[in-house]
Coordinates of C-alpha atoms and ligand atoms in Angstrom, one line a residue:
M1 CA 66.0 77.8 99.0
N2 CA 68.8 79.5 97.1
N3 CA 68.6 80.7 93.5
E4 CA 71.3 79.4 91.1
K5 CA 71.2 82.8 89.3
T6 CA 71.7 85.0 92.4
I7 CA 75.2 86.2 93.3
L8 CA 76.0 87.9 96.6
C9 CA 79.0 89.9 97.4
I10 CA 79.8 90.6 101.1
G11 CA 81.8 93.8 101.4
A12 CA 80.9 96.9 99.4
G13 CA 84.3 98.5 99.3
Y14 CA 86.8 99.5 96.6
V15 CA 86.8 95.9 95.3
G16 CA 83.3 94.6 96.0
G17 CA 81.5 97.6 94.5
P18 CA 83.3 98.0 91.1
T19 CA 83.8 94.2 90.6
M20 CA 80.1 93.4 91.1
A21 CA 79.0 96.3 89.0
M22 CA 81.0 94.9 86.1
L23 CA 79.8 91.3 86.8
A24 CA 76.2 92.5 86.8
L25 CA 76.7 94.5 83.5
K26 CA 78.2 91.5 81.7
N27 CA 75.8 88.9 83.1
P28 CA 72.3 90.5 82.8
D29 CA 70.7 87.1 83.5
Y30 CA 72.1 87.1 87.0
K31 CA 70.9 89.1 90.0
V32 CA 73.8 90.5 91.9
I33 CA 73.4 91.8 95.5
V34 CA 76.2 93.7 97.3
V35 CA 75.9 93.9 101.1
D36 CA 77.9 95.6 103.8
I37 CA 77.7 96.1 107.6
N38 CA 78.4 99.8 107.0
S39 CA 74.9 101.3 106.2
E40 CA 76.4 104.7 105.3
R41 CA 78.4 103.0 102.5
I42 CA 75.3 101.2 101.2
K43 CA 73.3 104.4 101.3
A44 CA 76.1 106.1 99.2
W45 CA 76.1 103.2 96.7
N46 CA 72.4 103.8 96.3
S47 CA 72.9 107.5 95.7
E48 CA 74.5 109.8 93.0
N49 CA 77.5 110.3 95.4
L50 CA 79.2 106.9 95.3
P51 CA 81.4 106.1 98.3
I52 CA 84.5 105.8 96.2
Y53 CA 85.7 107.8 93.3
E54 CA 86.6 105.7 90.3
P55 CA 86.5 107.0 86.7
G56 CA 83.7 105.4 84.7
L57 CA 82.1 103.7 87.7
L58 CA 79.0 105.9 88.1
E59 CA 78.1 105.3 84.4
I60 CA 78.1 101.5 84.9
V61 CA 76.3 101.7 88.2
H62 CA 73.6 103.8 86.4
R63 CA 73.1 101.1 83.8
V64 CA 72.6 98.2 86.2
R65 CA 71.6 99.5 89.6
D66 CA 68.1 98.4 90.6
K67 CA 67.9 96.3 87.4
N68 CA 70.2 93.4 88.2
L69 CA 72.5 95.0 90.8
F70 CA 71.3 95.8 94.3
F71 CA 73.1 97.4 97.3
S72 CA 71.6 96.3 100.6
T73 CA 72.3 95.9 104.3
D74 CA 70.1 92.8 104.5
I75 CA 73.0 90.4 104.9
D76 CA 71.0 87.5 106.3
N77 CA 68.3 87.2 103.7
S78 CA 70.8 87.8 100.9
I79 CA 73.0 84.9 102.2
I80 CA 69.9 82.7 102.2
E81 CA 68.9 83.7 98.7
A82 CA 72.3 83.5 96.9
H83 CA 73.9 80.4 95.4
I84 CA 77.3 82.1 94.7
I85 CA 78.8 84.3 97.5
F86 CA 81.9 86.4 96.9
V87 CA 83.6 87.6 100.0
S88 CA 85.3 90.9 99.6
V89 CA 85.7 92.1 103.2
N90 CA 88.8 93.9 104.4
T91 CA 91.8 91.8 105.4
P92 CA 94.0 94.3 107.3
T93 CA 97.3 93.4 109.0
K94 CA 96.9 92.0 112.5
T95 CA 97.6 94.7 115.2
F96 CA 97.5 92.4 118.2
G97 CA 98.8 89.0 119.5
H98 CA 100.8 86.5 117.5
G99 CA 102.0 87.8 114.2
A100 CA 101.0 91.4 115.0
G101 CA 102.3 93.8 112.4
Y102 CA 102.7 91.1 109.8
A103 CA 100.0 88.4 109.7
S104 CA 96.6 89.0 108.1
D105 CA 93.8 89.6 110.5
L106 CA 91.3 87.0 109.5
Q107 CA 88.6 87.8 112.0
Y108 CA 86.3 89.5 109.4
W109 CA 86.7 86.6 107.1
E110 CA 86.0 84.0 109.7
K111 CA 83.0 85.9 111.0
T112 CA 81.6 86.0 107.6
A113 CA 82.1 82.3 107.0
R114 CA 80.4 81.5 110.3
Q115 CA 77.5 83.7 109.4
I116 CA 77.1 82.0 106.0
L117 CA 77.2 78.6 107.8
K118 CA 74.6 79.6 110.3
L119 CA 72.1 80.9 107.7
S120 CA 72.6 78.5 104.8
D121 CA 70.1 75.6 104.2
S122 CA 71.5 74.6 100.8
S123 CA 74.9 74.0 99.2
K124 CA 76.7 77.1 98.0
I125 CA 79.9 78.3 96.2
I126 CA 82.0 80.7 98.3
V127 CA 84.5 82.8 96.4
E128 CA 87.4 84.3 98.2
K129 CA 87.8 87.8 96.5
S130 CA 89.7 89.4 99.4
T131 CA 93.5 88.9 99.3
L132 CA 94.3 86.2 101.9
P133 CA 97.2 84.0 103.0
V134 CA 97.8 80.7 101.4
K135 CA 95.5 78.0 102.8
T136 CA 92.7 80.3 104.0
A137 CA 90.3 78.9 101.5
Q138 CA 91.1 75.4 102.7
A139 CA 90.6 76.4 106.4
M140 CA 87.3 78.1 105.5
E141 CA 86.1 75.0 103.6
R142 CA 86.8 72.9 106.7
I143 CA 84.9 75.3 108.9
L144 CA 81.9 75.4 106.5
N145 CA 81.8 71.7 105.8
S146 CA 81.9 70.8 109.5
N147 CA 78.1 71.5 109.4
E148 CA 75.6 68.8 110.3
K149 CA 73.0 70.0 107.8
G150 CA 74.3 67.8 105.0
I151 CA 75.1 70.7 102.7
I152 CA 78.3 71.2 100.8
F153 CA 80.3 74.4 100.4
D154 CA 83.0 74.8 97.8
V155 CA 85.4 77.5 98.6
L156 CA 87.2 79.0 95.6
S157 CA 89.9 81.6 95.3
N158 CA 89.4 84.4 92.7
P159 CA 91.7 87.2 93.8
E160 CA 91.3 90.7 92.3
F161 CA 94.0 92.5 90.3
L162 CA 92.3 95.8 89.7
A163 CA 94.3 99.0 90.5
E164 CA 92.5 102.0 91.9
G165 CA 92.0 104.9 89.5
T166 CA 91.9 102.4 86.5
A167 CA 89.5 99.8 88.1
I168 CA 86.9 99.9 85.3
K169 CA 89.5 99.6 82.6
D170 CA 91.2 96.8 84.5
L171 CA 87.9 94.9 85.1
E172 CA 86.8 95.3 81.5
N173 CA 90.1 94.1 80.0
P174 CA 92.1 92.2 82.6
D175 CA 95.5 90.7 81.9
R176 CA 94.2 87.6 83.5
V177 CA 91.6 86.3 85.9
L178 CA 92.6 83.5 88.3
V179 CA 90.1 80.9 89.6
G180 CA 91.4 78.3 92.0
S181 CA 89.5 75.5 93.5
S182 CA 90.1 72.1 95.1
E183 CA 90.4 69.5 92.5
T184 CA 87.5 67.4 93.6
E185 CA 84.5 66.7 91.4
S186 CA 82.4 69.3 93.2
G187 CA 85.3 71.8 93.3
L188 CA 85.8 71.5 89.6
R189 CA 82.1 72.0 88.9
A190 CA 82.1 75.1 91.1
R191 CA 85.2 76.4 89.3
D192 CA 83.4 76.0 85.9
K193 CA 80.5 78.1 87.1
I194 CA 82.8 81.0 88.1
V195 CA 84.8 80.7 84.9
Q196 CA 81.5 80.9 83.0
L197 CA 80.7 84.2 84.7
Y198 CA 83.9 85.8 83.5
S199 CA 83.8 84.2 80.0
S200 CA 80.8 86.3 79.2
W201 CA 83.4 89.1 78.4
I202 CA 86.9 87.7 78.8
D203 CA 88.6 85.2 76.4
N204 CA 89.2 81.8 77.8
E205 CA 93.0 82.0 77.4
R206 CA 93.0 84.8 80.0
I207 CA 91.1 82.9 82.6
L208 CA 93.6 80.8 84.4
T209 CA 92.5 77.9 86.6
S210 CA 94.6 76.2 89.2
N211 CA 94.5 74.7 92.7
V212 CA 93.5 77.2 95.5
W213 CA 97.0 77.4 97.0
S214 CA 98.6 78.5 93.8
T215 CA 95.9 81.1 93.2
E216 CA 96.2 82.6 96.7
L217 CA 100.0 82.7 96.5
S218 CA 100.0 84.2 93.0
K219 CA 98.0 87.2 94.3
L220 CA 100.5 87.9 97.1
T221 CA 103.4 87.3 94.7
A222 CA 102.1 89.7 92.0
N223 CA 101.7 92.5 94.5
A224 CA 105.2 91.8 96.0
F225 CA 106.8 91.9 92.5
L226 CA 105.0 95.2 91.6
A227 CA 106.1 96.8 94.9
Q228 CA 109.6 95.5 94.4
R229 CA 110.0 97.2 91.0
I230 CA 109.1 100.5 92.7
S231 CA 111.5 100.0 95.5
S232 CA 114.2 99.0 93.0
I233 CA 113.8 102.2 90.9
N234 CA 113.5 104.3 94.0
S235 CA 116.7 102.9 95.4
I236 CA 118.4 103.9 92.2
S237 CA 116.9 107.4 92.4
A238 CA 119.0 107.9 95.5
L239 CA 122.1 106.9 93.7
C240 CA 121.2 109.1 90.7
E241 CA 121.1 112.1 93.0
E242 CA 124.7 111.3 94.2
T243 CA 126.2 110.7 90.8
G244 CA 124.5 113.2 88.5
A245 CA 122.7 110.4 86.5
N246 CA 119.0 111.0 85.7
I247 CA 116.5 108.5 86.9
H248 CA 114.2 109.1 84.0
E249 CA 116.9 108.3 81.5
V250 CA 118.1 105.3 83.5
A251 CA 114.5 103.9 83.9
H252 CA 113.9 104.3 80.2
A253 CA 117.2 102.7 79.2
V254 CA 116.6 99.8 81.6
G255 CA 112.9 99.4 80.6
T256 CA 113.6 99.1 76.9
D257 CA 115.0 95.7 77.6
S258 CA 111.9 93.7 76.6
R259 CA 112.6 91.3 79.4
I260 CA 112.2 94.1 81.9
G261 CA 109.6 96.4 80.3
Q262 CA 108.7 100.1 80.9
K263 CA 105.8 99.8 83.3
F264 CA 106.1 100.5 87.0
L265 CA 109.4 102.2 86.8
D266 CA 108.4 105.7 87.9
A267 CA 110.4 106.8 90.8
S268 CA 108.3 108.4 93.5
V269 CA 108.1 109.6 97.0
G270 CA 107.1 106.0 97.8
F271 CA 104.3 103.6 97.1
G272 CA 101.1 103.8 99.1
G273 CA 97.7 102.1 99.0
S274 CA 96.0 99.7 101.3
C275 CA 97.6 96.5 99.8
F276 CA 101.3 96.5 98.9
K277 CA 102.6 96.8 102.4
K278 CA 100.0 94.6 103.9
D279 CA 100.4 91.9 101.3
I280 CA 104.2 91.9 101.5
F281 CA 104.0 91.6 105.3
N282 CA 101.6 88.8 104.9
L283 CA 104.2 87.1 102.6
V284 CA 107.0 87.8 105.1
Y285 CA 104.9 86.2 107.9
L286 CA 104.2 83.1 105.8
C287 CA 107.9 82.7 105.0
R288 CA 108.9 83.1 108.7
H289 CA 106.2 80.6 109.6
Y290 CA 107.8 78.0 107.3
G291 CA 111.3 78.9 108.6
L292 CA 112.3 80.7 105.4
D293 CA 114.0 83.6 107.1
E294 CA 116.2 84.6 104.2
V295 CA 113.2 84.7 101.9
A296 CA 111.3 86.8 104.5
D297 CA 114.2 89.2 104.9
Y298 CA 114.4 89.7 101.1
W299 CA 110.7 90.7 100.8
E300 CA 110.7 92.8 103.9
S301 CA 113.5 94.9 102.4
V302 CA 111.0 96.1 99.7
V303 CA 109.0 97.8 102.5
K304 CA 112.1 99.1 104.2
M305 CA 113.3 100.7 101.0
N306 CA 109.9 102.4 100.6
E307 CA 110.1 103.8 104.1
Y308 CA 113.6 105.0 103.4
Q309 CA 112.4 106.8 100.2
V310 CA 109.7 108.9 101.9
E311 CA 111.9 109.8 104.8
R312 CA 114.7 110.8 102.4
F313 CA 112.2 113.0 100.6
V314 CA 111.3 114.9 103.8
L315 CA 114.9 115.2 104.8
K316 CA 115.7 116.7 101.4
M317 CA 113.0 119.3 101.9
L318 CA 114.4 120.2 105.3
K319 CA 118.0 120.4 104.0
S320 CA 117.1 122.5 101.0
M321 CA 115.0 124.9 103.1
F322 CA 118.1 125.9 105.2
N323 CA 117.5 123.1 107.8
T324 CA 114.3 124.6 109.2
V325 CA 110.6 124.6 108.2
T326 CA 109.4 125.9 111.5
G327 CA 106.6 128.5 111.0
K328 CA 106.9 128.1 107.2
K329 CA 103.9 127.3 105.1
I330 CA 104.2 124.3 102.9
A331 CA 101.6 123.5 100.2
L332 CA 101.1 119.8 99.5
F333 CA 99.8 119.1 95.9
G334 CA 98.0 115.8 96.3
F335 CA 97.2 113.6 99.2
A336 CA 95.7 110.5 97.6
F337 CA 98.1 107.6 97.3
K338 CA 97.9 107.8 93.5
A339 CA 96.1 109.9 90.9
N340 CA 92.4 109.3 90.0
T341 CA 91.3 108.1 93.4
G342 CA 90.2 109.7 96.6
D343 CA 91.8 106.8 98.6
T344 CA 94.4 107.9 101.1
R345 CA 95.2 104.6 102.8
E346 CA 99.0 104.3 103.4
S347 CA 99.5 107.4 101.3
P348 CA 103.1 108.7 101.6
A349 CA 101.4 112.1 102.0
I350 CA 100.4 111.0 105.5
Y351 CA 104.0 110.4 106.6
V352 CA 105.2 113.7 104.9
T353 CA 102.5 115.7 106.6
K354 CA 103.2 114.3 110.1
K355 CA 106.9 114.8 109.7
L356 CA 106.4 118.5 108.6
L357 CA 104.0 119.1 111.5
N358 CA 106.5 117.6 113.8
E359 CA 109.0 120.2 112.5
M360 CA 106.4 122.9 113.3
A361 CA 105.6 123.8 109.7
N362 CA 102.2 125.0 108.6
V363 CA 100.8 122.5 106.1
A364 CA 98.2 123.4 103.4
I365 CA 96.8 120.3 101.8
S366 CA 95.2 120.3 98.4
D367 CA 93.7 117.4 96.4
P368 CA 90.9 117.2 93.9
K369 CA 89.3 114.1 95.4
A370 CA 90.9 113.1 98.7
L371 CA 90.4 116.0 101.1
E372 CA 87.6 114.3 103.1
N373 CA 89.8 111.2 103.6
A374 CA 92.8 113.4 104.4
K375 CA 90.8 115.0 107.2
I376 CA 90.0 111.5 108.6
E377 CA 93.7 110.4 108.3
L378 CA 94.8 113.6 110.2
K379 CA 92.0 113.8 112.7
D380 CA 94.4 113.9 115.6
F381 CA 96.2 117.0 114.2
K382 CA 94.0 120.0 114.6
E383 CA 96.7 122.8 114.5
N384 CA 98.8 124.0 111.6
V385 CA 96.9 122.1 109.0
E386 CA 94.5 123.6 106.4
Y387 CA 92.6 121.9 103.6
C388 CA 92.2 123.8 100.4
S389 CA 90.2 122.6 97.4
D390 CA 92.0 125.3 95.4
P391 CA 95.7 124.7 94.9
Y392 CA 96.3 128.4 94.3
V393 CA 95.0 129.1 97.8
A394 CA 97.2 126.4 99.2
A395 CA 100.3 127.9 97.5
K396 CA 99.5 131.5 98.5
N397 CA 102.3 132.8 100.8
A398 CA 103.8 129.3 100.9
H399 CA 107.6 128.8 101.1
A400 CA 107.4 125.6 99.2
I401 CA 105.2 123.2 97.2
A402 CA 105.6 119.4 97.5
V403 CA 103.9 117.4 94.7
L404 CA 102.8 114.1 96.3
T405 CA 100.3 112.8 93.9
E406 CA 100.6 112.8 90.1
W407 CA 97.2 114.4 89.3
E408 CA 97.0 115.7 85.8
C409 CA 95.5 119.0 87.1
Y410 CA 98.8 120.0 88.7
K411 CA 100.7 119.9 85.4
T412 CA 98.6 122.7 83.9
L413 CA 98.4 125.2 86.7
D414 CA 99.5 128.8 86.1
Y415 CA 102.9 128.5 87.9
K416 CA 103.9 132.1 87.1
K417 CA 100.8 133.3 89.1
I418 CA 101.7 130.8 91.9
F419 CA 105.3 131.9 92.0
A420 CA 104.2 135.5 92.3
S421 CA 102.0 134.7 95.3
M422 CA 104.7 132.7 97.2
E423 CA 107.4 133.7 99.7
K424 CA 110.9 133.8 98.2
P425 CA 113.0 131.9 97.7
A426 CA 110.2 129.6 96.5
F427 CA 110.8 125.8 96.3
I428 CA 109.1 123.0 94.4
F429 CA 109.8 119.4 95.6
D430 CA 108.5 117.1 92.9
G431 CA 107.8 113.8 94.5
R432 CA 106.4 112.4 91.3
N433 CA 108.6 114.0 88.7
T434 CA 105.6 115.1 86.6
L435 CA 106.1 118.9 86.4
P436 CA 108.1 120.8 83.7
H437 CA 111.2 121.4 85.8
K438 CA 113.2 123.6 83.5
E439 CA 110.3 126.0 82.9
L440 CA 109.6 126.2 86.6
F441 CA 113.3 127.0 87.2
E442 CA 113.2 129.7 84.6
M443 CA 110.2 131.3 86.3
G444 CA 112.3 131.6 89.5
F445 CA 111.5 128.4 91.4
N446 CA 114.2 126.2 93.0
V447 CA 113.2 122.8 91.7
I448 CA 114.2 119.6 93.6
P449 CA 113.1 116.5 91.6
L450 CA 113.7 112.9 92.5
G451 CA 116.7 111.1 91.1
M452 CA 117.8 114.1 89.0
P453 CA 120.1 117.1 89.5
E454 CA 118.5 119.9 91.4
L455 CA 117.7 123.2 89.6
S456 CA 118.8 125.7 92.1
H457 CA 119.3 129.5 91.9
F458 CA 121.9 129.4 94.8
Ligands
NAD501 P1 87.3 98.1 101.8 O1 87.7 98.4 103.2 O2 87.2 99.2 100.9 O3 86.0 97.3 101.8 C1 85.7 96.2 102.6 C2 84.2 96.3 103.1 O4 83.9 95.1 103.8 C3 84.0 97.5 104.0 O5 83.0 98.3 103.5 C4 83.5 96.8 105.3 O6 82.5 97.5 106.0 C5 82.9 95.5 104.8 N1 82.8 94.4 105.8 C6 83.8 94.0 106.7 N2 83.3 93.0 107.4 C7 82.1 92.7 107.0 C8 81.1 91.8 107.3 N3 81.3 90.9 108.3 N4 79.9 91.8 106.6 C9 79.7 92.7 105.7 N5 80.6 93.6 105.3 C10 81.8 93.6 105.9 O7 88.4 97.1 101.3 P2 88.8 96.9 99.7 O8 89.9 97.9 99.3 O9 87.6 96.7 98.9 O10 89.6 95.5 99.8 C11 88.9 94.3 100.1 C12 89.9 93.1 99.8 O11 90.3 93.1 98.5 C13 91.2 93.2 100.6 O12 91.5 91.8 101.0 C14 92.2 93.7 99.7 O13 93.5 93.3 100.0 C15 91.7 93.2 98.4 N6 92.1 94.0 97.2 C16 91.9 95.3 97.2 C17 92.2 96.1 96.1 C18 92.0 97.6 96.0 O14 92.4 98.2 95.0 N7 91.6 98.2 97.1 C19 92.6 95.5 94.9 C20 92.7 94.1 94.9 C21 92.4 93.3 96.0
UGA502 C1 97.9 97.5 93.2 C2 98.1 96.6 92.1 O1 98.6 97.4 90.9 C3 96.9 95.9 91.7 O2 97.1 95.0 90.6 C4 96.3 95.1 92.9 O3 95.1 94.5 92.6 C5 96.1 96.1 94.0 O4 97.4 96.8 94.3 C6 95.7 95.5 95.3 O5 95.9 94.3 95.5 O6 95.2 96.2 96.1 P1 96.9 100.0 93.6 O7 97.5 99.9 94.9 O8 95.4 100.4 93.5 O9 97.0 98.6 92.8 O10 97.7 101.0 92.6 P2 99.1 100.9 91.8 O11 98.9 101.5 90.5 O12 99.7 99.6 91.9 O13 100.0 101.9 92.7 C7 100.4 101.6 94.0 C8 101.4 102.7 94.5 O14 102.6 102.6 93.8 C9 100.9 104.1 94.3 O15 101.2 104.9 95.4 C10 101.6 104.6 93.1 O16 101.7 106.0 93.0 C11 102.9 103.9 93.3 N1 103.7 103.7 92.0 C12 103.2 103.0 91.0 C13 105.0 104.3 91.9 O17 105.4 105.0 92.8 N2 105.7 104.1 90.7 C14 105.2 103.4 89.7 O18 105.9 103.2 88.7 C15 103.9 102.8 89.8

């Protein structure tokens, strides 16, 4: 028999862990269980060394763990016990068969749904937390309700909008929460239950309800729009470099139009992370499926522009360093796909490193939180890569530094000391435009920012 006040989350990753910690904190009368097939991950969630780095997360976990939040590998019994089941498993891009490279690989989701079906002996609310293609909830509801046990499953969509590095802030104070359901009596009742969970700390105006298809499509669209802004500003950074305009000034001028806004206009070496590319490809696949090729091409160009930007960055490094980096040491400052996370999935640093290794450079990688993940990403590259927790060690005897992640700590290093320890001429390629370029130039560095004139001693 299930318990109305027990919530289960299947998938203890970047979303499942923080989201459920917040839900447990704000709903102390509920018991929240988070399960995963990865026992190492669960062990880490039960330790002081959480499996993901996220500012503020450990403090919240300390407050609720083993009170009303539990991390476990006992998936079967947890499914039996829970009345509300969030599914937050990974939904990577399909690498095989029809739709390979674009469509979402739904095998983890469907396996989970079938496991729920097999073990349940009472009606449950299933909440799609993972990002999924439009109509997945409906398909899952059909699979689950094909049971002959006489029990009903309501499948809802409640996509997550947190960004890594600010997950706790985003969860505590979200711009909005979406809850989609079918508009049947039972679907609406289930929707109310999920809305109630969030309304214990979020105003009702920010909890938006709709049908499941709108909710699913809104999540894909939001990520596509965010990525599109970055590709747009990055495309203009290339034009700035040709014309002498300054991307920082252009972005500020454009962003002061209140209809456009200032956020997400930082030119960069490219966007990374596990979701933007995957979700855009998912959207592209859906559009092609419905014969909307022009729409698909439009969104696909956002990813193409991102690939162009990171390639352009490496080519600029090569060109500035006299068209060869062979045998030269290059220090990478940052490997995470953004600051304040150890996550390296789809990080532009992976591409930059591989390209530099291909050019026979020696790469010294530094990052305050992502070195372990960097080693996993580069496990096939044993030669000419070193990992340095100390950026001063990474830069020693290097010919160039490339800033790939906007970590605060890189802004306050002693660059005079670094300059003295480097080979000359010394270069800094700022893939995030976060360092004080003029000061560095005056110390003797050749500074190559993005979308701004180079500061060169030649
Ligand atoms: P993740 O890979 O960090 O975590 C997923 C977890 O699910 C893994 O630990 C995996 O072992 C587990 N899992 C897979 N199959 C399972 C099964 N059958 N039973 C139990 N556990 C299983 O992924 P994530 O970054 O947390 O993303 C999860 C979903 O949320 C994705 O759809 C993603 O698009 C979406 N999302 C992610 C973010 C983010 O910032 N990472 C933000 C919003 C939405
Ligand atoms: C993104 C969205 O912001 C979240 O709302 C969403 O929930 C999440 O994807 C998801 O679905 O996974 P995230 O990828 O964690 O979150 O981080 P972002 O802050 O969006 O940054 C993504 C990438 O864009 C990073 O590489 C970042 O450095 C880059 N970026 C961001 C820029 O290059 N310029 C900017 O102005 C902003």
